[in-house]
PDB file of C-alpha atoms in Angstrom:
ATOM      1  CA  UNK A  17      -9.731 -65.608  59.402  1.00  0.00           C
ATOM      2  CA  UNK A  18     -12.940 -66.475  57.561  1.00  0.00           C
ATOM      3  CA  UNK A  19     -14.030 -62.836  57.682  1.00  0.00           C
ATOM      4  CA  UNK A  20     -10.649 -61.787  56.241  1.00  0.00           C
ATOM      5  CA  UNK A  21     -11.058 -64.239  53.363  1.00  0.00           C
ATOM      6  CA  UNK A  22     -14.557 -62.919  52.760  1.00  0.00           C
ATOM      7  CA  UNK A  23     -13.180 -59.393  52.693  1.00  0.00           C
ATOM      8  CA  UNK A  24     -10.572 -60.434  50.122  1.00  0.00           C
ATOM      9  CA  UNK A  25     -13.259 -61.904  47.897  1.00  0.00           C
ATOM     10  CA  UNK A  26     -15.649 -58.984  48.179  1.00  0.00           C
ATOM     11  CA  UNK A  27     -13.011 -56.330  47.622  1.00  0.00           C
ATOM     12  CA  UNK A  28     -11.786 -58.024  44.469  1.00  0.00           C
ATOM     13  CA  UNK A  29     -14.507 -56.115  42.605  1.00  0.00           C
ATOM     14  CA  UNK A  30     -12.263 -53.071  42.873  1.00  0.00           C
ATOM     15  CA  UNK A  31      -9.280 -54.594  41.085  1.00  0.00           C
ATOM     16  CA  UNK A  32      -9.915 -52.640  37.881  1.00  0.00           C
ATOM     17  CA  UNK A  33      -9.608 -49.310  39.696  1.00  0.00           C
ATOM     18  CA  UNK A  34      -6.809 -47.326  41.238  1.00  0.00           C
ATOM     19  CA  UNK A  35      -7.167 -45.069  44.205  1.00  0.00           C
ATOM     20  CA  UNK A  36      -6.923 -41.357  43.668  1.00  0.00           C
ATOM     21  CA  UNK A  37      -6.388 -38.405  45.979  1.00  0.00           C
ATOM     22  CA  UNK A  38      -9.394 -37.877  48.218  1.00  0.00           C
ATOM     23  CA  UNK A  39     -10.887 -41.358  47.877  1.00  0.00           C
ATOM     24  CA  UNK A  40     -12.272 -42.512  51.203  1.00  0.00           C
ATOM     25  CA  UNK A  41     -12.273 -45.844  52.969  1.00  0.00           C
ATOM     26  CA  UNK A  42     -14.623 -46.179  55.927  1.00  0.00           C
ATOM     27  CA  UNK A  43     -14.554 -49.112  58.333  1.00  0.00           C
ATOM     28  CA  UNK A  44     -17.249 -49.963  60.886  1.00  0.00           C
ATOM     29  CA  UNK A  45     -15.264 -51.306  63.841  1.00  0.00           C
ATOM     30  CA  UNK A  46     -16.438 -53.073  67.005  1.00  0.00           C
ATOM     31  CA  UNK A  47     -14.697 -52.368  70.285  1.00  0.00           C
ATOM     32  CA  UNK A  48     -13.697 -48.711  69.991  1.00  0.00           C
ATOM     33  CA  UNK A  49     -14.537 -47.299  73.406  1.00  0.00           C
ATOM     34  CA  UNK A  50     -11.964 -44.692  74.393  1.00  0.00           C
ATOM     35  CA  UNK A  51      -9.724 -41.946  73.082  1.00  0.00           C
ATOM     36  CA  UNK A  52      -6.686 -44.178  73.645  1.00  0.00           C
ATOM     37  CA  UNK A  53      -8.208 -46.662  71.165  1.00  0.00           C
ATOM     38  CA  UNK A  54      -8.713 -43.864  68.662  1.00  0.00           C
ATOM     39  CA  UNK A  55      -5.169 -42.567  69.092  1.00  0.00           C
ATOM     40  CA  UNK A  56      -3.675 -46.042  68.602  1.00  0.00           C
ATOM     41  CA  UNK A  57      -5.571 -46.675  65.381  1.00  0.00           C
ATOM     42  CA  UNK A  58      -4.847 -43.188  64.083  1.00  0.00           C
ATOM     43  CA  UNK A  59      -1.139 -43.691  64.688  1.00  0.00           C
ATOM     44  CA  UNK A  60      -1.031 -47.226  63.232  1.00  0.00           C
ATOM     45  CA  UNK A  61      -3.033 -46.516  60.087  1.00  0.00           C
ATOM     46  CA  UNK A  62      -1.447 -43.084  59.689  1.00  0.00           C
ATOM     47  CA  UNK A  63       1.941 -44.747  59.131  1.00  0.00           C
ATOM     48  CA  UNK A  64       0.738 -46.468  55.973  1.00  0.00           C
ATOM     49  CA  UNK A  65       2.114 -45.186  52.656  1.00  0.00           C
ATOM     50  CA  UNK A  66      -1.307 -44.361  51.208  1.00  0.00           C
ATOM     51  CA  UNK A  67      -2.431 -41.949  53.939  1.00  0.00           C
ATOM     52  CA  UNK A  68      -1.196 -39.922  56.897  1.00  0.00           C
ATOM     53  CA  UNK A  69      -2.347 -39.581  60.478  1.00  0.00           C
ATOM     54  CA  UNK A  70      -3.871 -36.212  59.598  1.00  0.00           C
ATOM     55  CA  UNK A  71      -6.173 -38.049  57.181  1.00  0.00           C
ATOM     56  CA  UNK A  72      -7.301 -40.814  59.523  1.00  0.00           C
ATOM     57  CA  UNK A  73     -10.423 -40.048  61.549  1.00  0.00           C
ATOM     58  CA  UNK A  74     -11.606 -42.311  64.343  1.00  0.00           C
ATOM     59  CA  UNK A  75     -15.120 -41.756  65.705  1.00  0.00           C
ATOM     60  CA  UNK A  76     -15.481 -43.744  68.933  1.00  0.00           C
ATOM     61  CA  UNK A  77     -19.155 -42.775  69.371  1.00  0.00           C
ATOM     62  CA  UNK A  78     -20.132 -44.369  66.058  1.00  0.00           C
ATOM     63  CA  UNK A  79     -17.221 -46.875  66.028  1.00  0.00           C
ATOM     64  CA  UNK A  80     -16.043 -45.750  62.600  1.00  0.00           C
ATOM     65  CA  UNK A  81     -12.555 -45.369  61.150  1.00  0.00           C
ATOM     66  CA  UNK A  82     -12.354 -43.136  58.069  1.00  0.00           C
ATOM     67  CA  UNK A  83      -9.208 -43.047  55.932  1.00  0.00           C
ATOM     68  CA  UNK A  84      -8.675 -40.433  53.229  1.00  0.00           C
ATOM     69  CA  UNK A  85      -6.103 -41.407  50.642  1.00  0.00           C
ATOM     70  CA  UNK A  86      -3.443 -38.791  50.012  1.00  0.00           C
ATOM     71  CA  UNK A  87      -2.073 -39.813  46.628  1.00  0.00           C
ATOM     72  CA  UNK A  88      -2.795 -41.960  43.615  1.00  0.00           C
ATOM     73  CA  UNK A  89      -1.764 -45.579  43.921  1.00  0.00           C
ATOM     74  CA  UNK A  90      -1.356 -48.297  41.393  1.00  0.00           C
ATOM     75  CA  UNK A  91      -1.726 -50.972  44.043  1.00  0.00           C
ATOM     76  CA  UNK A  92      -4.862 -53.043  43.951  1.00  0.00           C
ATOM     77  CA  UNK A  93      -7.544 -51.453  46.122  1.00  0.00           C
ATOM     78  CA  UNK A  94      -8.198 -54.792  47.800  1.00  0.00           C
ATOM     79  CA  UNK A  95      -4.582 -54.889  49.014  1.00  0.00           C
ATOM     80  CA  UNK A  96      -4.845 -51.431  50.563  1.00  0.00           C
ATOM     81  CA  UNK A  97      -8.177 -52.285  52.187  1.00  0.00           C
ATOM     82  CA  UNK A  98      -6.794 -55.517  53.605  1.00  0.00           C
ATOM     83  CA  UNK A  99      -3.647 -53.778  54.836  1.00  0.00           C
ATOM     84  CA  UNK A 100      -5.851 -51.355  56.788  1.00  0.00           C
ATOM     85  CA  UNK A 101      -8.033 -54.174  58.099  1.00  0.00           C
ATOM     86  CA  UNK A 102      -4.901 -55.980  59.280  1.00  0.00           C
ATOM     87  CA  UNK A 103      -3.849 -52.950  61.343  1.00  0.00           C
ATOM     88  CA  UNK A 104      -7.334 -52.722  62.870  1.00  0.00           C
ATOM     89  CA  UNK A 105      -7.566 -56.446  63.655  1.00  0.00           C
ATOM     90  CA  UNK A 106      -4.019 -56.625  65.055  1.00  0.00           C
ATOM     91  CA  UNK A 107      -4.960 -53.730  67.331  1.00  0.00           C
ATOM     92  CA  UNK A 108      -7.687 -55.931  68.815  1.00  0.00           C
ATOM     93  CA  UNK A 109     -10.799 -54.776  66.988  1.00  0.00           C
ATOM     94  CA  UNK A 110     -13.226 -56.401  64.578  1.00  0.00           C
ATOM     95  CA  UNK A 111     -14.215 -54.896  61.227  1.00  0.00           C
ATOM     96  CA  UNK A 112     -17.913 -55.387  60.427  1.00  0.00           C
ATOM     97  CA  UNK A 113     -18.427 -53.209  57.361  1.00  0.00           C
ATOM     98  CA  UNK A 114     -16.228 -51.553  54.764  1.00  0.00           C
ATOM     99  CA  UNK A 115     -17.194 -48.662  52.489  1.00  0.00           C
ATOM    100  CA  UNK A 116     -15.303 -47.232  49.510  1.00  0.00           C
ATOM    101  CA  UNK A 117     -16.353 -43.642  48.734  1.00  0.00           C
ATOM    102  CA  UNK A 118     -19.585 -44.282  50.620  1.00  0.00           C
ATOM    103  CA  UNK A 119     -20.385 -47.485  48.706  1.00  0.00           C
ATOM    104  CA  UNK A 120     -20.681 -50.585  50.901  1.00  0.00           C
ATOM    105  CA  UNK A 121     -18.292 -53.410  50.130  1.00  0.00           C
ATOM    106  CA  UNK A 122     -19.198 -55.577  53.113  1.00  0.00           C
ATOM    107  CA  UNK A 123     -22.555 -55.535  54.843  1.00  0.00           C
TER     108      UNK A 123
END
């Protein structure tokens, strides 16, 4: 819960922006160990309105989840980031770092 609140605070720096097609969110995730894990996250995140399962890439070797946004959104970037983090956490994993277009948001 504390980490989620920290994420909300740190991602608030993006509130002046909107996402555009091709923007990338990358999450460093602990606990990804098998292809079943990857499939579950791909399916869960791929259902979100801002991406599709074809644009969600899960790398179990490096424990990274990469999400490519498929359309422009007026929603606050922090809300989209936290929505993705919620899917990851509810799937039983922990998010350690978040990057927006390669720029670290959480170290």
